[in-house]
Amino acid sequence: MSLVATDIGGTDIIGVGGAAYKHGLAVANFEWIGCVPAMIIGAFFFVPFLYRTGIYTIPEYLERRYNVTVRTIMATCWLIFMACNLGIMLLASAKMMQSLFGWEMWFSIILMATLVGFYTSFGGLAAVVYTDVLQCVILIGGCLLLVFCGLYELGGIENLKSRLQARQMQQSALNSNASTQTPSNPAIFPSTKEIKSLPSSPPTPDSHLHLILPVDTPTPFPWPGILFGLALILSPAYWIGNQAIIQRSLGSKSEFEAKASYVWGALLKNIIPIVIAVPGLIALALYPDIGDGDLAIPTLVTRILPSGIRGIFFAAFLAAMMSSVDSYLNSASTIVSYDFLKRFSKTAISETRILTLGRLTTMACMTWGVIFAFLLTTLKEGSGIYAIFQTLMAFFQGPALAILLTGMMWRRANGQAAVIALILGISTSVTLYALNQPMIYSSLGWKPLFQIQEPFLYFSIWAFLVTLSTLFTLSLIFPADDPTKTDLVIWNKNPPTKPAFIQQNQNSQDTEK
Amino acid sequence: MKETILHQIGEIVRSTLQWIPLNVVRFLFLGLITVVLILVLRLPIAETTPDKPGKSRWDENLKLWAALALVLQLLIYWFL
């Protein structure tokens, strides 16, 4: 439950609901094929291996398998991602509070940041895991309540379907009219307008209820992106390589418990889209003119839930938000402590100093999160928060998975090659993102590189392929690493445990305690 | 509007993938889940049960719950 609670936060309740409102049920792919197979594979093949190696963080494994440069690059990427993701979570909570209580965005962002920052700084991982379980129960209960009340308001599932079909027909008629007209001011948002004017298959009346969408769908979820970008790259990268997730599992008492946490999480994932994506569809059927998709769930909560039940839902939302924010803060502290402080300190470091640094990291991340949330509020035609979150992940998850998987599965993979491949891969996704920005491609006189909105899934595919091919080629050119590194592959049933310098550092700290 | 080599590569990939019917695509999704299911079912029992003395209870076998999660996925991708 702690795993699922870490994964599902306010970003998902607001963001997935918002994406379902805008693009339909296809967003549920992120919780289904984008989670379940990778969690099961992770449970039986990768988690036991990582558990046996005795590592604390994924970057630590990368140092033992490759070198300290790979570790530091990945730790930095994760820190940046976690801090930015905190901003997205704070923004999601601000949108909810604005809709429910009419509070100002800035006030909600700062209030939430203060509350969660305080509670994580003084609670540590134990507080995070124990509260996660309770928060997960409240979250699922609260969201189910919204689904039941919404369906009651609509008069049942059949009415939901028929309203969505009618809405889809209306939308496709409007789109076909719009594509025959000249845009009044093509310079403002050329990307969206050019995308709309591209030929695309007409949506079927019930395409809002389909998981598999054609290549030229106007949504960010075409099937090649979902199958290759999500199911085969982003999802394994998230469930095998995400520190905030893997930390839950590696903190288990036994290897069996580590595996069980993933398997039970996967089982629970099957119902998550029902509680977080279906409310978005209900909002579309009831209130089709909301405009900003991210306001779909807050609007639904405000308009259909009675005031007492609204309070319960708000508690569920807060629970989800706190669960994810505190997990990310905790993981950020772990990365700073283990991957920077302990790794680069020449003398033994006391637990008190590590604890102090952890609290400072929490404060620094929270401060950046607040700044990033404010920056996001200034975007005029912003992407939905879920797309922003996925785009951030797509920048480095493809390259991260390529070096992690190759390192775990191929003895010949080499440290020097991994550094170059990782840098090239991250540069590829960032360059593709930049070249797809209207301001940049217009100034170059280019057409947009991608024909769908928010092509984050495609960034991850190309970045993964560039990293993989570079790593493969350069590993064959550079000399092989020594056996202490190359023995850290999944096929080795008895991988070497911690090397002497890490063991020594930890032993001296244990003695001090 | 200029077209570069990147646009041409993208267009080749796009038109190739567009040629695959959605029904076949559905089987690709189902196939992926089925492969994972087969891998899980073939796992030795020692890797899916707790490492403790004595015989484990039937519900302690993780293979069962993993298979259930994947079968639910197969049903979801078959119908939606």
PDB file of C-alpha atoms in Angstrom, chain A residues 222-478:
ATOM      1  CA  PRO A 222      -1.156   7.110 -29.464  1.00  0.00           C
ATOM      2  CA  TRP A 223      -0.629   3.361 -29.147  1.00  0.00           C
ATOM      3  CA  PRO A 224       3.078   3.324 -30.186  1.00  0.00           C
ATOM      4  CA  GLY A 225       3.808   5.833 -27.420  1.00  0.00           C
ATOM      5  CA  ILE A 226       1.847   3.773 -24.894  1.00  0.00           C
ATOM      6  CA  LEU A 227       3.315   0.410 -25.885  1.00  0.00           C
ATOM      7  CA  PHE A 228       6.947   1.313 -26.584  1.00  0.00           C
ATOM      8  CA  GLY A 229       7.375   4.552 -24.632  1.00  0.00           C
ATOM      9  CA  LEU A 230       5.248   3.799 -21.583  1.00  0.00           C
ATOM     10  CA  ALA A 231       4.978   0.016 -21.119  1.00  0.00           C
ATOM     11  CA  LEU A 232       8.530  -0.825 -22.218  1.00  0.00           C
ATOM     12  CA  ILE A 233      10.508   2.259 -21.117  1.00  0.00           C
ATOM     13  CA  LEU A 234       8.933   4.779 -18.731  1.00  0.00           C
ATOM     14  CA  SER A 235       7.152   2.183 -16.639  1.00  0.00           C
ATOM     15  CA  PRO A 236      10.139  -0.132 -15.957  1.00  0.00           C
ATOM     16  CA  ALA A 237      12.327   2.953 -15.434  1.00  0.00           C
ATOM     17  CA  TYR A 238       9.864   4.196 -12.823  1.00  0.00           C
ATOM     18  CA  TRP A 239       9.282   0.907 -11.002  1.00  0.00           C
ATOM     19  CA  ILE A 240      12.851  -0.368 -11.124  1.00  0.00           C
ATOM     20  CA  GLY A 241      14.838   2.849 -11.055  1.00  0.00           C
ATOM     21  CA  ASN A 242      12.805   5.396  -9.060  1.00  0.00           C
ATOM     22  CA  GLN A 243      14.449   5.970  -5.705  1.00  0.00           C
ATOM     23  CA  ALA A 244      11.192   7.058  -4.011  1.00  0.00           C
ATOM     24  CA  ILE A 245       9.610   3.739  -5.053  1.00  0.00           C
ATOM     25  CA  ILE A 246      12.486   1.299  -4.691  1.00  0.00           C
ATOM     26  CA  GLN A 247      13.319   2.718  -1.245  1.00  0.00           C
ATOM     27  CA  ARG A 248       9.989   1.362   0.043  1.00  0.00           C
ATOM     28  CA  SER A 249      10.894  -2.090  -1.118  1.00  0.00           C
ATOM     29  CA  LEU A 250      14.557  -2.109  -0.092  1.00  0.00           C
ATOM     30  CA  GLY A 251      13.478  -1.017   3.388  1.00  0.00           C
ATOM     31  CA  SER A 252      11.562  -4.314   3.864  1.00  0.00           C
ATOM     32  CA  LYS A 253      12.558  -6.822   6.545  1.00  0.00           C
ATOM     33  CA  SER A 254      13.109  -9.670   4.081  1.00  0.00           C
ATOM     34  CA  GLU A 255      13.505 -10.326   0.381  1.00  0.00           C
ATOM     35  CA  PHE A 256      10.070 -11.968   0.313  1.00  0.00           C
ATOM     36  CA  GLU A 257       8.445  -8.866   1.788  1.00  0.00           C
ATOM     37  CA  ALA A 258      10.234  -6.721  -0.774  1.00  0.00           C
ATOM     38  CA  LYS A 259       8.761  -8.857  -3.568  1.00  0.00           C
ATOM     39  CA  ALA A 260       5.324  -8.999  -1.915  1.00  0.00           C
ATOM     40  CA  SER A 261       5.114  -5.198  -1.712  1.00  0.00           C
ATOM     41  CA  TYR A 262       5.424  -4.999  -5.491  1.00  0.00           C
ATOM     42  CA  VAL A 263       3.015  -7.862  -6.228  1.00  0.00           C
ATOM     43  CA  TRP A 264       0.307  -6.544  -3.905  1.00  0.00           C
ATOM     44  CA  GLY A 265       0.867  -3.077  -5.286  1.00  0.00           C
ATOM     45  CA  ALA A 266       0.329  -4.438  -8.816  1.00  0.00           C
ATOM     46  CA  LEU A 267      -2.912  -6.096  -7.779  1.00  0.00           C
ATOM     47  CA  LEU A 268      -4.147  -2.863  -6.223  1.00  0.00           C
ATOM     48  CA  LYS A 269      -3.174  -0.938  -9.366  1.00  0.00           C
ATOM     49  CA  ASN A 270      -5.943  -2.699 -11.277  1.00  0.00           C
ATOM     50  CA  ILE A 271      -8.575  -0.636  -9.470  1.00  0.00           C
ATOM     51  CA  ILE A 272      -6.737   2.699  -9.333  1.00  0.00           C
ATOM     52  CA  PRO A 273      -7.977   4.068 -12.722  1.00  0.00           C
ATOM     53  CA  ILE A 274     -11.542   3.390 -11.609  1.00  0.00           C
ATOM     54  CA  VAL A 275     -11.053   5.762  -8.710  1.00  0.00           C
ATOM     55  CA  ILE A 276      -8.886   8.425 -10.351  1.00  0.00           C
ATOM     56  CA  ALA A 277      -9.653   8.416 -14.115  1.00  0.00           C
ATOM     57  CA  VAL A 278     -13.386   7.657 -14.117  1.00  0.00           C
ATOM     58  CA  PRO A 279     -14.182  10.840 -12.097  1.00  0.00           C
ATOM     59  CA  GLY A 280     -12.645  12.805 -15.010  1.00  0.00           C
ATOM     60  CA  LEU A 281     -15.067  11.108 -17.422  1.00  0.00           C
ATOM     61  CA  ILE A 282     -17.979  11.795 -15.075  1.00  0.00           C
ATOM     62  CA  ALA A 283     -16.942  15.464 -14.941  1.00  0.00           C
ATOM     63  CA  LEU A 284     -16.892  15.581 -18.759  1.00  0.00           C
ATOM     64  CA  ALA A 285     -20.375  14.068 -18.964  1.00  0.00           C
ATOM     65  CA  LEU A 286     -21.794  16.445 -16.344  1.00  0.00           C
ATOM     66  CA  TYR A 287     -19.846  19.660 -16.989  1.00  0.00           C
ATOM     67  CA  PRO A 288     -18.395  19.643 -20.518  1.00  0.00           C
ATOM     68  CA  ASP A 289     -17.476  23.353 -20.543  1.00  0.00           C
ATOM     69  CA  ILE A 290     -14.989  23.622 -17.685  1.00  0.00           C
ATOM     70  CA  GLY A 291     -12.070  24.534 -19.991  1.00  0.00           C
ATOM     71  CA  ASP A 292      -9.020  23.737 -17.829  1.00  0.00           C
ATOM     72  CA  GLY A 293      -8.986  19.943 -17.462  1.00  0.00           C
ATOM     73  CA  ASP A 294      -7.132  20.203 -14.152  1.00  0.00           C
ATOM     74  CA  LEU A 295     -10.217  21.856 -12.667  1.00  0.00           C
ATOM     75  CA  ALA A 296     -12.467  18.906 -13.608  1.00  0.00           C
ATOM     76  CA  ILE A 297     -12.113  17.004 -10.323  1.00  0.00           C
ATOM     77  CA  PRO A 298     -12.237  20.084  -8.047  1.00  0.00           C
ATOM     78  CA  THR A 299     -15.388  21.204  -9.912  1.00  0.00           C
ATOM     79  CA  LEU A 300     -16.957  17.771  -9.529  1.00  0.00           C
ATOM     80  CA  VAL A 301     -16.162  17.739  -5.809  1.00  0.00           C
ATOM     81  CA  THR A 302     -17.565  21.222  -5.275  1.00  0.00           C
ATOM     82  CA  ARG A 303     -20.765  20.666  -7.245  1.00  0.00           C
ATOM     83  CA  ILE A 304     -21.885  17.112  -6.575  1.00  0.00           C
ATOM     84  CA  LEU A 305     -20.646  16.154  -3.117  1.00  0.00           C
ATOM     85  CA  PRO A 306     -22.699  17.170  -0.085  1.00  0.00           C
ATOM     86  CA  SER A 307     -20.703  19.372   2.295  1.00  0.00           C
ATOM     87  CA  GLY A 308     -19.929  16.637   4.891  1.00  0.00           C
ATOM     88  CA  ILE A 309     -18.796  14.162   2.252  1.00  0.00           C
ATOM     89  CA  ARG A 310     -16.825  16.938   0.577  1.00  0.00           C
ATOM     90  CA  GLY A 311     -14.796  17.116   3.783  1.00  0.00           C
ATOM     91  CA  ILE A 312     -14.070  13.367   3.606  1.00  0.00           C
ATOM     92  CA  PHE A 313     -12.934  13.710   0.017  1.00  0.00           C
ATOM     93  CA  PHE A 314     -10.727  16.619   0.898  1.00  0.00           C
ATOM     94  CA  ALA A 315      -9.169  14.482   3.643  1.00  0.00           C
ATOM     95  CA  ALA A 316      -8.516  11.774   1.031  1.00  0.00           C
ATOM     96  CA  PHE A 317      -6.941  14.304  -1.276  1.00  0.00           C
ATOM     97  CA  LEU A 318      -4.744  15.727   1.470  1.00  0.00           C
ATOM     98  CA  ALA A 319      -3.765  12.179   2.440  1.00  0.00           C
ATOM     99  CA  ALA A 320      -2.690  11.383  -1.113  1.00  0.00           C
ATOM    100  CA  MET A 321      -0.838  14.646  -1.417  1.00  0.00           C
ATOM    101  CA  MET A 322       1.038  14.277   1.849  1.00  0.00           C
ATOM    102  CA  SER A 323       1.866  10.667   1.155  1.00  0.00           C
ATOM    103  CA  SER A 324       3.591  11.489  -2.116  1.00  0.00           C
ATOM    104  CA  VAL A 325       5.223  14.738  -1.053  1.00  0.00           C
ATOM    105  CA  ASP A 326       6.708  13.211   2.086  1.00  0.00           C
ATOM    106  CA  SER A 327       7.987  10.173   0.174  1.00  0.00           C
ATOM    107  CA  TYR A 328       9.748  12.351  -2.374  1.00  0.00           C
ATOM    108  CA  LEU A 329      11.216  14.578   0.329  1.00  0.00           C
ATOM    109  CA  ASN A 330      12.450  11.555   2.204  1.00  0.00           C
ATOM    110  CA  SER A 331      14.031  10.064  -0.908  1.00  0.00           C
ATOM    111  CA  ALA A 332      15.664  13.367  -1.786  1.00  0.00           C
ATOM    112  CA  SER A 333      17.236  13.419   1.697  1.00  0.00           C
ATOM    113  CA  THR A 334      18.440   9.843   1.235  1.00  0.00           C
ATOM    114  CA  ILE A 335      20.066  10.703  -2.082  1.00  0.00           C
ATOM    115  CA  VAL A 336      21.820  13.757  -0.640  1.00  0.00           C
ATOM    116  CA  SER A 337      22.986  11.808   2.435  1.00  0.00           C
ATOM    117  CA  TYR A 338      24.173   8.652   0.693  1.00  0.00           C
ATOM    118  CA  ASP A 339      25.054   9.761  -2.818  1.00  0.00           C
ATOM    119  CA  PHE A 340      26.699  13.075  -2.020  1.00  0.00           C
ATOM    120  CA  LEU A 341      27.585  13.530   1.655  1.00  0.00           C
ATOM    121  CA  LYS A 342      28.652  10.003   2.610  1.00  0.00           C
ATOM    122  CA  ARG A 343      30.105   9.293  -0.810  1.00  0.00           C
ATOM    123  CA  PHE A 344      32.359  12.330  -1.016  1.00  0.00           C
ATOM    124  CA  SER A 345      33.236  12.828   2.641  1.00  0.00           C
ATOM    125  CA  LYS A 346      36.750  11.666   3.511  1.00  0.00           C
ATOM    126  CA  THR A 347      35.981  11.209   7.222  1.00  0.00           C
ATOM    127  CA  ALA A 348      33.202   9.300   8.986  1.00  0.00           C
ATOM    128  CA  ILE A 349      30.027  11.325   9.385  1.00  0.00           C
ATOM    129  CA  SER A 350      27.896  11.249  12.508  1.00  0.00           C
ATOM    130  CA  GLU A 351      24.211  10.329  12.328  1.00  0.00           C
ATOM    131  CA  THR A 352      23.345  13.733  13.823  1.00  0.00           C
ATOM    132  CA  ARG A 353      25.039  15.475  10.913  1.00  0.00           C
ATOM    133  CA  ILE A 354      23.234  13.263   8.401  1.00  0.00           C
ATOM    134  CA  LEU A 355      19.924  14.021  10.099  1.00  0.00           C
ATOM    135  CA  THR A 356      20.619  17.752  10.007  1.00  0.00           C
ATOM    136  CA  LEU A 357      21.538  17.554   6.345  1.00  0.00           C
ATOM    137  CA  GLY A 358      18.365  15.577   5.654  1.00  0.00           C
ATOM    138  CA  ARG A 359      16.289  18.366   7.205  1.00  0.00           C
ATOM    139  CA  LEU A 360      18.161  21.008   5.250  1.00  0.00           C
ATOM    140  CA  THR A 361      17.549  19.034   2.039  1.00  0.00           C
ATOM    141  CA  THR A 362      13.844  18.835   2.857  1.00  0.00           C
ATOM    142  CA  MET A 363      13.720  22.607   3.323  1.00  0.00           C
ATOM    143  CA  ALA A 364      15.719  23.296   0.147  1.00  0.00           C
ATOM    144  CA  CYS A 365      13.552  20.958  -1.957  1.00  0.00           C
ATOM    145  CA  MET A 366      10.376  22.409  -0.521  1.00  0.00           C
ATOM    146  CA  THR A 367      11.579  25.948  -1.256  1.00  0.00           C
ATOM    147  CA  TRP A 368      12.384  25.019  -4.853  1.00  0.00           C
ATOM    148  CA  GLY A 369       9.021  23.212  -5.083  1.00  0.00           C
ATOM    149  CA  VAL A 370       7.230  26.404  -4.041  1.00  0.00           C
ATOM    150  CA  ILE A 371       9.196  28.480  -6.585  1.00  0.00           C
ATOM    151  CA  PHE A 372       8.526  25.921  -9.353  1.00  0.00           C
ATOM    152  CA  ALA A 373       4.812  25.824  -8.482  1.00  0.00           C
ATOM    153  CA  PHE A 374       4.674  29.632  -8.786  1.00  0.00           C
ATOM    154  CA  LEU A 375       6.491  29.434 -12.130  1.00  0.00           C
ATOM    155  CA  LEU A 376       3.927  26.919 -13.393  1.00  0.00           C
ATOM    156  CA  THR A 377       1.059  29.216 -12.391  1.00  0.00           C
ATOM    157  CA  THR A 378       2.480  31.869 -14.734  1.00  0.00           C
ATOM    158  CA  LEU A 379       2.132  29.622 -17.820  1.00  0.00           C
ATOM    159  CA  LYS A 380      -0.656  31.055 -19.965  1.00  0.00           C
ATOM    160  CA  GLU A 381      -1.692  28.036 -21.974  1.00  0.00           C
ATOM    161  CA  GLY A 382      -0.180  25.458 -19.672  1.00  0.00           C
ATOM    162  CA  SER A 383      -0.139  21.764 -20.360  1.00  0.00           C
ATOM    163  CA  GLY A 384      -2.113  19.762 -17.835  1.00  0.00           C
ATOM    164  CA  ILE A 385      -0.154  18.988 -14.691  1.00  0.00           C
ATOM    165  CA  TYR A 386      -0.012  15.292 -15.578  1.00  0.00           C
ATOM    166  CA  ALA A 387       1.671  16.095 -18.912  1.00  0.00           C
ATOM    167  CA  ILE A 388       4.201  18.352 -17.155  1.00  0.00           C
ATOM    168  CA  PHE A 389       5.016  15.548 -14.696  1.00  0.00           C
ATOM    169  CA  GLN A 390       5.419  12.974 -17.487  1.00  0.00           C
ATOM    170  CA  THR A 391       7.532  15.347 -19.598  1.00  0.00           C
ATOM    171  CA  LEU A 392       9.928  15.881 -16.678  1.00  0.00           C
ATOM    172  CA  MET A 393      10.256  12.108 -16.294  1.00  0.00           C
ATOM    173  CA  ALA A 394      10.756  11.597 -20.015  1.00  0.00           C
ATOM    174  CA  PHE A 395      13.871  13.797 -19.989  1.00  0.00           C
ATOM    175  CA  PHE A 396      15.984  11.244 -18.170  1.00  0.00           C
ATOM    176  CA  GLN A 397      14.000   8.043 -17.565  1.00  0.00           C
ATOM    177  CA  GLY A 398      14.726   6.524 -20.988  1.00  0.00           C
ATOM    178  CA  PRO A 399      18.518   6.990 -20.675  1.00  0.00           C
ATOM    179  CA  ALA A 400      18.411   5.915 -17.010  1.00  0.00           C
ATOM    180  CA  LEU A 401      16.628   2.671 -17.876  1.00  0.00           C
ATOM    181  CA  ALA A 402      19.022   1.952 -20.743  1.00  0.00           C
ATOM    182  CA  ILE A 403      22.124   2.146 -18.548  1.00  0.00           C
ATOM    183  CA  LEU A 404      20.481   0.424 -15.573  1.00  0.00           C
ATOM    184  CA  LEU A 405      19.133  -2.523 -17.577  1.00  0.00           C
ATOM    185  CA  THR A 406      22.261  -2.934 -19.672  1.00  0.00           C
ATOM    186  CA  GLY A 407      24.400  -2.802 -16.534  1.00  0.00           C
ATOM    187  CA  MET A 408      22.248  -5.418 -14.842  1.00  0.00           C
ATOM    188  CA  MET A 409      22.098  -7.744 -17.830  1.00  0.00           C
ATOM    189  CA  TRP A 410      25.343  -7.393 -19.787  1.00  0.00           C
ATOM    190  CA  ARG A 411      28.772  -7.929 -18.211  1.00  0.00           C
ATOM    191  CA  ARG A 412      30.539  -6.128 -21.059  1.00  0.00           C
ATOM    192  CA  ALA A 413      28.750  -2.790 -20.345  1.00  0.00           C
ATOM    193  CA  ASN A 414      31.478  -0.364 -19.399  1.00  0.00           C
ATOM    194  CA  GLY A 415      31.669   2.681 -17.102  1.00  0.00           C
ATOM    195  CA  GLN A 416      33.182   5.154 -19.575  1.00  0.00           C
ATOM    196  CA  ALA A 417      30.642   4.160 -22.195  1.00  0.00           C
ATOM    197  CA  ALA A 418      27.809   4.574 -19.673  1.00  0.00           C
ATOM    198  CA  VAL A 419      28.833   8.170 -18.872  1.00  0.00           C
ATOM    199  CA  ILE A 420      28.904   9.183 -22.549  1.00  0.00           C
ATOM    200  CA  ALA A 421      25.688   7.293 -23.354  1.00  0.00           C
ATOM    201  CA  LEU A 422      23.845   8.814 -20.405  1.00  0.00           C
ATOM    202  CA  ILE A 423      24.850  12.368 -21.316  1.00  0.00           C
ATOM    203  CA  LEU A 424      23.956  11.794 -24.985  1.00  0.00           C
ATOM    204  CA  GLY A 425      20.595  10.259 -24.078  1.00  0.00           C
ATOM    205  CA  ILE A 426      19.556  13.080 -21.761  1.00  0.00           C
ATOM    206  CA  SER A 427      20.728  15.630 -24.348  1.00  0.00           C
ATOM    207  CA  THR A 428      18.584  13.867 -26.978  1.00  0.00           C
ATOM    208  CA  SER A 429      15.350  14.139 -24.988  1.00  0.00           C
ATOM    209  CA  VAL A 430      16.023  17.745 -23.957  1.00  0.00           C
ATOM    210  CA  THR A 431      16.889  18.687 -27.577  1.00  0.00           C
ATOM    211  CA  LEU A 432      13.754  17.006 -28.929  1.00  0.00           C
ATOM    212  CA  TYR A 433      11.682  18.875 -26.353  1.00  0.00           C
ATOM    213  CA  ALA A 434      13.338  22.172 -27.283  1.00  0.00           C
ATOM    214  CA  LEU A 435      12.948  21.596 -31.027  1.00  0.00           C
ATOM    215  CA  ASN A 436       9.265  20.894 -30.515  1.00  0.00           C
ATOM    216  CA  GLN A 437       8.659  24.266 -28.820  1.00  0.00           C
ATOM    217  CA  PRO A 438       6.778  26.636 -31.171  1.00  0.00           C
ATOM    218  CA  MET A 439       9.166  29.509 -30.463  1.00  0.00           C
ATOM    219  CA  ILE A 440      12.196  27.435 -31.503  1.00  0.00           C
ATOM    220  CA  TYR A 441      10.895  25.587 -34.535  1.00  0.00           C
ATOM    221  CA  SER A 442       9.218  28.727 -35.879  1.00  0.00           C
ATOM    222  CA  SER A 443      12.473  30.661 -35.604  1.00  0.00           C
ATOM    223  CA  LEU A 444      14.254  27.849 -37.473  1.00  0.00           C
ATOM    224  CA  GLY A 445      11.496  27.833 -40.090  1.00  0.00           C
ATOM    225  CA  TRP A 446      10.759  24.155 -39.356  1.00  0.00           C
ATOM    226  CA  LYS A 447       7.557  22.175 -39.125  1.00  0.00           C
ATOM    227  CA  PRO A 448       6.846  20.766 -35.632  1.00  0.00           C
ATOM    228  CA  LEU A 449       8.874  17.590 -35.086  1.00  0.00           C
ATOM    229  CA  PHE A 450       5.961  15.625 -33.636  1.00  0.00           C
ATOM    230  CA  GLN A 451       2.384  15.573 -34.800  1.00  0.00           C
ATOM    231  CA  ILE A 452       0.719  14.963 -31.454  1.00  0.00           C
ATOM    232  CA  GLN A 453       0.240  17.228 -28.459  1.00  0.00           C
ATOM    233  CA  GLU A 454       2.807  16.806 -25.669  1.00  0.00           C
ATOM    234  CA  PRO A 455       4.878  13.992 -27.224  1.00  0.00           C
ATOM    235  CA  PHE A 456       6.720  13.083 -23.998  1.00  0.00           C
ATOM    236  CA  LEU A 457       6.342   9.353 -24.688  1.00  0.00           C
ATOM    237  CA  TYR A 458       8.231   9.752 -27.956  1.00  0.00           C
ATOM    238  CA  PHE A 459      11.058  11.709 -26.265  1.00  0.00           C
ATOM    239  CA  SER A 460      11.662   8.774 -23.962  1.00  0.00           C
ATOM    240  CA  ILE A 461      11.727   6.239 -26.838  1.00  0.00           C
ATOM    241  CA  TRP A 462      14.316   8.169 -28.871  1.00  0.00           C
ATOM    242  CA  ALA A 463      16.443   8.985 -25.808  1.00  0.00           C
ATOM    243  CA  PHE A 464      16.374   5.309 -24.771  1.00  0.00           C
ATOM    244  CA  LEU A 465      17.423   4.145 -28.237  1.00  0.00           C
ATOM    245  CA  VAL A 466      20.261   6.687 -28.478  1.00  0.00           C
ATOM    246  CA  THR A 467      21.558   5.725 -25.015  1.00  0.00           C
ATOM    247  CA  LEU A 468      21.287   1.997 -25.655  1.00  0.00           C
ATOM    248  CA  SER A 469      23.037   2.069 -29.028  1.00  0.00           C
ATOM    249  CA  THR A 470      25.803   4.372 -27.748  1.00  0.00           C
ATOM    250  CA  LEU A 471      26.366   2.240 -24.653  1.00  0.00           C
ATOM    251  CA  PHE A 472      26.442  -0.943 -26.697  1.00  0.00           C
ATOM    252  CA  THR A 473      28.851   0.382 -29.325  1.00  0.00           C
ATOM    253  CA  LEU A 474      31.248   2.154 -26.940  1.00  0.00           C
ATOM    254  CA  SER A 475      31.316  -0.777 -24.505  1.00  0.00           C
ATOM    255  CA  LEU A 476      32.672  -2.939 -27.297  1.00  0.00           C
ATOM    256  CA  ILE A 477      35.328  -0.313 -28.101  1.00  0.00           C
ATOM    257  CA  PHE A 478      36.503   0.494 -24.542  1.00  0.00           C
TER     258      PHE A 478
END
